[in-house]
PDB file of C-alpha atoms in Angstrom:
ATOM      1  CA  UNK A  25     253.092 146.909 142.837  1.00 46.00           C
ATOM      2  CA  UNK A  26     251.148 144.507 144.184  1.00 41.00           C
ATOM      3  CA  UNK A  27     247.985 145.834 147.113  1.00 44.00           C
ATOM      4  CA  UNK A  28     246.631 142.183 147.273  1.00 39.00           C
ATOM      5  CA  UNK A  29     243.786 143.403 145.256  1.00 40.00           C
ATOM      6  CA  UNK A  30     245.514 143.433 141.614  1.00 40.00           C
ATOM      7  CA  UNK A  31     242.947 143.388 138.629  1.00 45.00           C
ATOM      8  CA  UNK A  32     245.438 143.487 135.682  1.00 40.00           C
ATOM      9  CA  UNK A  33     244.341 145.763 132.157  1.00 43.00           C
ATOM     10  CA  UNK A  34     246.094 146.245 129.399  1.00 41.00           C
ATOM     11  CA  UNK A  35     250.358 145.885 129.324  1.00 40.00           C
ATOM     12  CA  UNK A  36     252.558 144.761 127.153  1.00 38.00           C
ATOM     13  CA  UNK A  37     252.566 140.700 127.493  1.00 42.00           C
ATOM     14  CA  UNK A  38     255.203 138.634 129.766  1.00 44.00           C
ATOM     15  CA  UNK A  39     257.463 138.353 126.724  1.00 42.00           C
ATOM     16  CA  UNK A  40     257.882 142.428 126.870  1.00 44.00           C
ATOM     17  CA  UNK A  41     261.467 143.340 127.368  1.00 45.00           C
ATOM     18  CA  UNK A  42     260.649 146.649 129.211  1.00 50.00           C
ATOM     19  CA  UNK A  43     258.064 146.048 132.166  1.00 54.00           C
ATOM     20  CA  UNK A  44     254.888 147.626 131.174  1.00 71.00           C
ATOM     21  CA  UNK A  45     254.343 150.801 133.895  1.00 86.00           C
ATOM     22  CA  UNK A  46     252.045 149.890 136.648  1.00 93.00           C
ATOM     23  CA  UNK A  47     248.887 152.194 137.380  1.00 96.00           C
ATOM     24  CA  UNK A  48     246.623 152.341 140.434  1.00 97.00           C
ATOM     25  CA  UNK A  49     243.093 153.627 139.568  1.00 98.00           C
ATOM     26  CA  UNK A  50     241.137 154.735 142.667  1.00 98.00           C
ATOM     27  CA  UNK A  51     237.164 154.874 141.876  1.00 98.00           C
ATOM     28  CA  UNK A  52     233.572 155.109 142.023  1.00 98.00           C
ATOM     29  CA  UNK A  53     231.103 153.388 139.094  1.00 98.00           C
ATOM     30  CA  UNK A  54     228.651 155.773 140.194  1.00 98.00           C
ATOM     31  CA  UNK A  55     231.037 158.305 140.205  1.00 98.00           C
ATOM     32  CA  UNK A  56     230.421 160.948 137.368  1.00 98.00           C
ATOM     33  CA  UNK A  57     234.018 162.181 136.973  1.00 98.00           C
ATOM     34  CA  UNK A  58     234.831 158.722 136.633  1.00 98.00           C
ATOM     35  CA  UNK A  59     232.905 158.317 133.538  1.00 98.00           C
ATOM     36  CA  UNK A  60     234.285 161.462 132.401  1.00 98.00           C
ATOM     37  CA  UNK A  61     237.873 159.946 132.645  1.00 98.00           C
ATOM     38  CA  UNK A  62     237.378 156.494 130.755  1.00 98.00           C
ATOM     39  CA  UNK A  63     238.208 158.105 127.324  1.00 97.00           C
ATOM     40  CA  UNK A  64     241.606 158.436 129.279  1.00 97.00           C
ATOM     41  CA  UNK A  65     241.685 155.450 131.017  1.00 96.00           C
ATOM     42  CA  UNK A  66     241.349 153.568 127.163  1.00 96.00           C
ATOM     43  CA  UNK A  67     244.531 155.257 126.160  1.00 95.00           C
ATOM     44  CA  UNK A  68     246.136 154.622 129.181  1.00 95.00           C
ATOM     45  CA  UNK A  69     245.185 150.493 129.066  1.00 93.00           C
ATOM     46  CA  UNK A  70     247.240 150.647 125.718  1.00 90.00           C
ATOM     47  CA  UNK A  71     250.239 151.332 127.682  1.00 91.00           C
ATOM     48  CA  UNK A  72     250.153 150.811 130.994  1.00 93.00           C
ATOM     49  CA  UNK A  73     248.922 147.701 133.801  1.00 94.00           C
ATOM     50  CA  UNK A  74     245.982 149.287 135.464  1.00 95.00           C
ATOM     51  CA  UNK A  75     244.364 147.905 138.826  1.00 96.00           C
ATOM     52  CA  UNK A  76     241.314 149.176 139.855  1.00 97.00           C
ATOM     53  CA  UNK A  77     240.996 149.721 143.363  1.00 98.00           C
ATOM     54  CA  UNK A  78     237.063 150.695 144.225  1.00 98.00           C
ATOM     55  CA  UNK A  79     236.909 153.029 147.011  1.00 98.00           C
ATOM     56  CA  UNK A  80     232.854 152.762 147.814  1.00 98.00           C
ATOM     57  CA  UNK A  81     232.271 156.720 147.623  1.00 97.00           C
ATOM     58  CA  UNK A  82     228.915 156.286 147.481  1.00 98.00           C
ATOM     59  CA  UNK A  83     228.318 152.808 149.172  1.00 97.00           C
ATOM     60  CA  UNK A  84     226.945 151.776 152.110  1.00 93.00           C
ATOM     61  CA  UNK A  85     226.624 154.902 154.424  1.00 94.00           C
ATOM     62  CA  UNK A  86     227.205 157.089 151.820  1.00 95.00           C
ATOM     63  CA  UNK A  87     224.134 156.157 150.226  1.00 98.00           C
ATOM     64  CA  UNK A  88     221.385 158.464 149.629  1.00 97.00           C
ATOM     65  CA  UNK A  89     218.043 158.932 148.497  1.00 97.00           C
ATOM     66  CA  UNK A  90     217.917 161.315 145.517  1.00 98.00           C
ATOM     67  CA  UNK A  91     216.037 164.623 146.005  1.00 98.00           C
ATOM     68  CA  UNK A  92     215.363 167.784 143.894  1.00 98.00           C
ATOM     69  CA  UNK A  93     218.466 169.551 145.594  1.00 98.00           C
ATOM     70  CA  UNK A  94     221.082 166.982 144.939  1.00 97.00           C
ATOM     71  CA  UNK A  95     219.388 166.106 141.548  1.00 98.00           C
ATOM     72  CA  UNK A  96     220.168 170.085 140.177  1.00 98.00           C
ATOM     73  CA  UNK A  97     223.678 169.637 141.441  1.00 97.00           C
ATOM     74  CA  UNK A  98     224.209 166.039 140.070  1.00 97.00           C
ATOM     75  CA  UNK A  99     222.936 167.358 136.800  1.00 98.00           C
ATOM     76  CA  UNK A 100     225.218 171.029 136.904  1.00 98.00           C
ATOM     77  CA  UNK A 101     228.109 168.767 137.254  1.00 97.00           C
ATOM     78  CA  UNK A 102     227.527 166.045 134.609  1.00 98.00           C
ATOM     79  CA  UNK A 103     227.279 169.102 132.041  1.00 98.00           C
ATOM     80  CA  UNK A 104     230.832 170.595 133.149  1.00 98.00           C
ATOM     81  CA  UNK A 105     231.648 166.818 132.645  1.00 98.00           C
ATOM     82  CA  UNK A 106     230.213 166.780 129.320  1.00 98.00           C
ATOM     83  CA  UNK A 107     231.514 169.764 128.122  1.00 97.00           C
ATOM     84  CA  UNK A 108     234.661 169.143 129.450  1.00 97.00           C
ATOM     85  CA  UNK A 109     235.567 165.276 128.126  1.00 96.00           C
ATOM     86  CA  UNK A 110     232.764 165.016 125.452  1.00 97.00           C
ATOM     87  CA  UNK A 111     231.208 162.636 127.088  1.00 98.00           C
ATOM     88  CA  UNK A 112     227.271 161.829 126.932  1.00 98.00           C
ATOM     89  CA  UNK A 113     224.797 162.407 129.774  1.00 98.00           C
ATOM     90  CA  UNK A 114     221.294 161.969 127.939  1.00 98.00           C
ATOM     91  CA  UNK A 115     218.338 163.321 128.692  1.00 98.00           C
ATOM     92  CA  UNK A 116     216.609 159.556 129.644  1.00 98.00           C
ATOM     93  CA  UNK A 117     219.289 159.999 132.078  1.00 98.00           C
ATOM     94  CA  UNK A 118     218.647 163.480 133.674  1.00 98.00           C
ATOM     95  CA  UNK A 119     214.347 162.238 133.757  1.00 98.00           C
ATOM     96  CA  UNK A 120     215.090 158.548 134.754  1.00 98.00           C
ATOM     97  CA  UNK A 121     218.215 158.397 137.346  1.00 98.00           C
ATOM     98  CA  UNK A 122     218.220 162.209 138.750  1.00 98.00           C
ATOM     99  CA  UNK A 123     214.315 161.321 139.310  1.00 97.00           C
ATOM    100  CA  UNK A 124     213.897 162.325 143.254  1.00 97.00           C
ATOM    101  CA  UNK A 125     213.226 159.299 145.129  1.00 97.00           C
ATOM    102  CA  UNK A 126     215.255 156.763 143.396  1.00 97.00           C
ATOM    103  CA  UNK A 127     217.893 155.339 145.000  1.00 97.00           C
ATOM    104  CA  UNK A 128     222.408 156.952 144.731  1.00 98.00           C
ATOM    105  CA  UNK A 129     224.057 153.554 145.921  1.00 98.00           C
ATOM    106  CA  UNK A 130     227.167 152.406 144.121  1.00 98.00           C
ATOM    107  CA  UNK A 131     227.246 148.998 146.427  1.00 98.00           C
ATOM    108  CA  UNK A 132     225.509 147.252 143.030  1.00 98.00           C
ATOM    109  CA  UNK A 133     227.596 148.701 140.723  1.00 98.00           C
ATOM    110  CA  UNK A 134     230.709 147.683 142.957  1.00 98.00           C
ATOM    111  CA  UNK A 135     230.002 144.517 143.687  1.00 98.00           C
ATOM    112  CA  UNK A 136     229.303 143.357 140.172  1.00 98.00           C
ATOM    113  CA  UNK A 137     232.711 145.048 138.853  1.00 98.00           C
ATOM    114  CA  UNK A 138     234.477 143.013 141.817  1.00 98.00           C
ATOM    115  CA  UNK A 139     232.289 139.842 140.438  1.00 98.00           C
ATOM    116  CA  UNK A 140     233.915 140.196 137.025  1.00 98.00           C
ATOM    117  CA  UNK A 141     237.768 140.837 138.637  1.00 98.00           C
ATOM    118  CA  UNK A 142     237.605 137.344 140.114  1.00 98.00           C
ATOM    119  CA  UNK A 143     235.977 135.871 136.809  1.00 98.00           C
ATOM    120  CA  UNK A 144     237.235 137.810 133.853  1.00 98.00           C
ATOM    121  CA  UNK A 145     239.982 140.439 135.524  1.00 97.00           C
ATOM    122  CA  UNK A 146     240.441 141.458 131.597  1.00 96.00           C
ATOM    123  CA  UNK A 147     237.075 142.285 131.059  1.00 98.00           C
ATOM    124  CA  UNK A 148     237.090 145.055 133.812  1.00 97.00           C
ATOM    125  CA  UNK A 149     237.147 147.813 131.582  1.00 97.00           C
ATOM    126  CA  UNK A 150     234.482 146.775 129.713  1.00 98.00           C
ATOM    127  CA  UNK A 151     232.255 146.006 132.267  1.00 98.00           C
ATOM    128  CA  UNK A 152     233.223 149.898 133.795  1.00 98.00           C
ATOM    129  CA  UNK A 153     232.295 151.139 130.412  1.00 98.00           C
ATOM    130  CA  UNK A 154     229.126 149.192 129.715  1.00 98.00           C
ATOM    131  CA  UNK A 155     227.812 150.081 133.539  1.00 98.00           C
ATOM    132  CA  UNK A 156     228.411 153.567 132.827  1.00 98.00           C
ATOM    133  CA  UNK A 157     226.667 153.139 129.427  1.00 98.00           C
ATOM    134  CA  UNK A 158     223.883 151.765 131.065  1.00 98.00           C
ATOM    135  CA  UNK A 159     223.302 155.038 133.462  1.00 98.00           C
ATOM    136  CA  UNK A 160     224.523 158.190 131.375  1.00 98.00           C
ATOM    137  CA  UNK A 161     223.520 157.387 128.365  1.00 98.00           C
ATOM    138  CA  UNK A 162     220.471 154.614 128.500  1.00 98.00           C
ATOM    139  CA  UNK A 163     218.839 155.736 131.821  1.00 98.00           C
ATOM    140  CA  UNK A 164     219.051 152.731 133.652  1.00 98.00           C
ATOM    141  CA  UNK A 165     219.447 152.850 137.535  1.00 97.00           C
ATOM    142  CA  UNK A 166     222.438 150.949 138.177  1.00 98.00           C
ATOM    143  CA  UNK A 167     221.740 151.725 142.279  1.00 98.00           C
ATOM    144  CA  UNK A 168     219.560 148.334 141.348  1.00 98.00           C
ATOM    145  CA  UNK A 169     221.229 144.782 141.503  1.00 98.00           C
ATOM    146  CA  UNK A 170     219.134 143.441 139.126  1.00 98.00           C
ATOM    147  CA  UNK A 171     219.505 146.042 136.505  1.00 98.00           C
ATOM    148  CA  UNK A 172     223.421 145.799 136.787  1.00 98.00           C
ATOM    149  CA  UNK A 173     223.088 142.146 136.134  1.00 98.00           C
ATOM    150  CA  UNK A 174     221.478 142.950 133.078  1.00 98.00           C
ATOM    151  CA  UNK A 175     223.891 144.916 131.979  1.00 98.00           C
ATOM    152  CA  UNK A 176     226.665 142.407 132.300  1.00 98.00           C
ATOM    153  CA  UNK A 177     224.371 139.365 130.816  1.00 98.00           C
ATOM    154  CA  UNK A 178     224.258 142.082 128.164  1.00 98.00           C
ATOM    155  CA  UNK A 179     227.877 141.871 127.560  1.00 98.00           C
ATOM    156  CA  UNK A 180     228.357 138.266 127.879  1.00 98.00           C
ATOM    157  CA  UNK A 181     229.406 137.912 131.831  1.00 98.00           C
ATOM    158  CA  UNK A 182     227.216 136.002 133.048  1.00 98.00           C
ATOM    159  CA  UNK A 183     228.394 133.885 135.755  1.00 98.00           C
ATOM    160  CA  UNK A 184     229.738 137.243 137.371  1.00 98.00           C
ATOM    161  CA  UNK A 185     225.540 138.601 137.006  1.00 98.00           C
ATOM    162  CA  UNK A 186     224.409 135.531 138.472  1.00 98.00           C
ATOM    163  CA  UNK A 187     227.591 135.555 141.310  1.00 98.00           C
ATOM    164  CA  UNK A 188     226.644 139.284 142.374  1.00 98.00           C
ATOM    165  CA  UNK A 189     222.329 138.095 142.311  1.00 98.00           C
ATOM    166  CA  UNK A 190     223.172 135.737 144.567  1.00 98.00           C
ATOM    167  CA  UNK A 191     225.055 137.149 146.697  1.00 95.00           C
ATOM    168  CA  UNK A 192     228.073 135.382 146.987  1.00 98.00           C
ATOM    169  CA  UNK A 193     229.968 135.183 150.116  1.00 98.00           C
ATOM    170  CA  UNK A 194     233.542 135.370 147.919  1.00 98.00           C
ATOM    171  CA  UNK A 195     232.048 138.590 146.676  1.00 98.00           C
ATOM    172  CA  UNK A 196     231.284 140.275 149.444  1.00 98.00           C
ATOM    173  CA  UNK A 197     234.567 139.884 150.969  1.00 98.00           C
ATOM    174  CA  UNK A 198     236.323 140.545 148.066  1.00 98.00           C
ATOM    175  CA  UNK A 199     234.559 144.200 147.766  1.00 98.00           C
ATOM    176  CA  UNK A 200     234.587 144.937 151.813  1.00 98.00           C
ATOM    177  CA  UNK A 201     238.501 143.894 151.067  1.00 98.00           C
ATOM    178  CA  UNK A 202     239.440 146.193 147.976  1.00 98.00           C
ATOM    179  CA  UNK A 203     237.396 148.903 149.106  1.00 98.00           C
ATOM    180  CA  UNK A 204     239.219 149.392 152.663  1.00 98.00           C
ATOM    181  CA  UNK A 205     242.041 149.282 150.286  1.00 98.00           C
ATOM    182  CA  UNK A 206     240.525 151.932 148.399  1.00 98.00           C
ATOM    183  CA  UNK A 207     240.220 153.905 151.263  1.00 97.00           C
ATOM    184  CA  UNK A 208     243.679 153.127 152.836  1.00 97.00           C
ATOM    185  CA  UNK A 209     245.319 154.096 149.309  1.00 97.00           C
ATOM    186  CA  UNK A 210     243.541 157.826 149.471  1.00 96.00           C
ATOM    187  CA  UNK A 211     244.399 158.327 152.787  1.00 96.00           C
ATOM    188  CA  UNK A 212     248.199 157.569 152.120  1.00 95.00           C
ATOM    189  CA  UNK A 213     248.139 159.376 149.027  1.00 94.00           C
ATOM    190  CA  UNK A 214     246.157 162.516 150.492  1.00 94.00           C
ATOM    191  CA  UNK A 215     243.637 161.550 147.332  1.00 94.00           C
ATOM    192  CA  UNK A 216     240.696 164.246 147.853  1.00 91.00           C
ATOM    193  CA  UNK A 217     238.422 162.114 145.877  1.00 95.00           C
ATOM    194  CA  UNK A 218     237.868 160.086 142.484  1.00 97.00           C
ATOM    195  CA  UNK A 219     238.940 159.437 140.061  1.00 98.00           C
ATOM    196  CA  UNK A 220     242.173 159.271 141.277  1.00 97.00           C
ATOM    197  CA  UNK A 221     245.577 157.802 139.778  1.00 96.00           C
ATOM    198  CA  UNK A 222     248.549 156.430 140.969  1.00 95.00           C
ATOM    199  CA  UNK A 223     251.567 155.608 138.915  1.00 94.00           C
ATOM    200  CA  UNK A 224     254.053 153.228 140.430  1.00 91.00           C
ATOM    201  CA  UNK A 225     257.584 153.361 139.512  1.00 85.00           C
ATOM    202  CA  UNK A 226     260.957 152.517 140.651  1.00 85.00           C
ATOM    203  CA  UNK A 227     261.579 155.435 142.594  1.00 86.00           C
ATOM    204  CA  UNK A 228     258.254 154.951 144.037  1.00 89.00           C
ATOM    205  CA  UNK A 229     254.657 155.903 143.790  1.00 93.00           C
ATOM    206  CA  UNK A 230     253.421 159.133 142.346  1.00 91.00           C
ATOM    207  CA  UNK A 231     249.525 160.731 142.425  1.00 93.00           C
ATOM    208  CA  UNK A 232     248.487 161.839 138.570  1.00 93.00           C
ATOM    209  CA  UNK A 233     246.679 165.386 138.951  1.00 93.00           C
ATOM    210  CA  UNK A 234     243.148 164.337 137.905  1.00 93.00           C
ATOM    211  CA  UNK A 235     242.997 167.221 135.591  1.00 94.00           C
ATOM    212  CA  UNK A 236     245.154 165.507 132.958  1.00 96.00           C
ATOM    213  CA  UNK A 237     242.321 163.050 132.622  1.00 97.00           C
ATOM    214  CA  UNK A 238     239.955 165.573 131.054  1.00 97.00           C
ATOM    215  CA  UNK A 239     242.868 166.938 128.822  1.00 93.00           C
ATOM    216  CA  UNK A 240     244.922 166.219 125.557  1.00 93.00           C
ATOM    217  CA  UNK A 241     245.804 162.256 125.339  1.00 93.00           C
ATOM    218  CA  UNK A 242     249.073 163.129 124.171  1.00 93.00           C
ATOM    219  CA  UNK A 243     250.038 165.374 126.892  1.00 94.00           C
ATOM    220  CA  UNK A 244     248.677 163.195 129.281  1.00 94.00           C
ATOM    221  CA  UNK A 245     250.564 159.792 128.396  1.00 93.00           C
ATOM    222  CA  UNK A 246     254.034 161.880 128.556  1.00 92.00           C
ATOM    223  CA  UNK A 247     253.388 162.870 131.673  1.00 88.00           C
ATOM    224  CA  UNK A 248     253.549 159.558 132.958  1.00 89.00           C
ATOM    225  CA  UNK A 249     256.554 158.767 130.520  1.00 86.00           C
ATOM    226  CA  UNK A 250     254.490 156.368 127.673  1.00 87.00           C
ATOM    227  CA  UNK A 251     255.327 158.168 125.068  1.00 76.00           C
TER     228      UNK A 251
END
């Protein structure tokens, strides 16, 4: 599978006898279900080629200004989330990020995780991770270029911080490019949202029901036949 786009994770090597099964992962970094699915996504690195695919969810005119409203909902969610993976949304987070008035913009976040595909491709997951980090757990706004860049100096990718300060034209074609192809992917898939997987095989592709991200590992990596 190859969607022009490819940001290889994970497999099993080119000296594998049995081609290493080839995932699609459709997402947002600013996308809270997304974070809840990376414990997942880990496991599934182990086994399987992943290429992420941003869809820019909440990017550009999707954009919004936080307000009290949409800060009680953001927060109701991120404790189903919590309770439901186990995964961390802090208190710095709920006072800092879900503060009304500060900026819900995932173009940052997006275009620094598209920086480090054309620099480091295997350092994606990392960079997901640490960007996530950054928000749930640390309270940092990653709507803010700046602060994103931090957070990848932080992690030792620093040409891609200084590529997406400075806004660099390869950049910024490289996002408008994989996110249409985002968008093209859930449309063809009849994806509803994100996170959303696609496992590619020789009988063609197949759409992972999301729930299976928030579940047993075990269960989860037969159903795509890695076990």
């Amino acid at each position: 599978m190859n969607y022009g786009v490819e940001r290889l994770i994970g497999g099993t090597g080119p000296l594998s006898a049995v081609p290493p099964k080839e995932l699609t992962y459709l997402y947002d970094p600013l996308c809270g279900w997304c974070y809840g699915a990376m414990p997942a996504l880990e496991a599934l690195r182990a086994k399987a080629r992943i290429t992420f695919v941003p869809t820019g969810l909440f990017a550009g005119e999707a954009a919004r200004v936080m307000d009290a409203g949409f800060a009680a909902y953001a927060w109701e969610n991120d404790r189903r989330i919590a309770a439901l993976t186990g995964q961390p949304f802090s208190q710095l987070y709920r006072e800092q990020v879900l503060r009304p008035g500060t900026a819900f913009d995932s173009t940052a976040a997006t275009l620094a995780l598209v920086a480090v595909g054309l620099e480091v491709p295997e350092q994606l997951l990392a960079a997901c991770k640490a960007i996530q980090h950054a928000r749930y757990v640390d309270g940092r706004n990653t709507s803010i270029r700046r602060e994103v860049a931090t957070v990848l100096d932080g992690i030792g990718l620093c040409s891609a911080a200084t590529r997406l300060l400075a806004d660099d034209a390869d950049v910024l074609a490289a996002a408008r490019n994989e996110v249409a192809t985002g968008r093209r992917l859930m449309t063809a898939h009849g994806a509803r949202g994100v996170p959303t997987v696609v496992l590619s095989t020789n009988q063609g592709d197949r759409l992972i029901p999301s729930q299976l991200l928030y579940g047993d590992r075990e269960t989860l990596l037969r159903q795509l036949d890695l076990v």
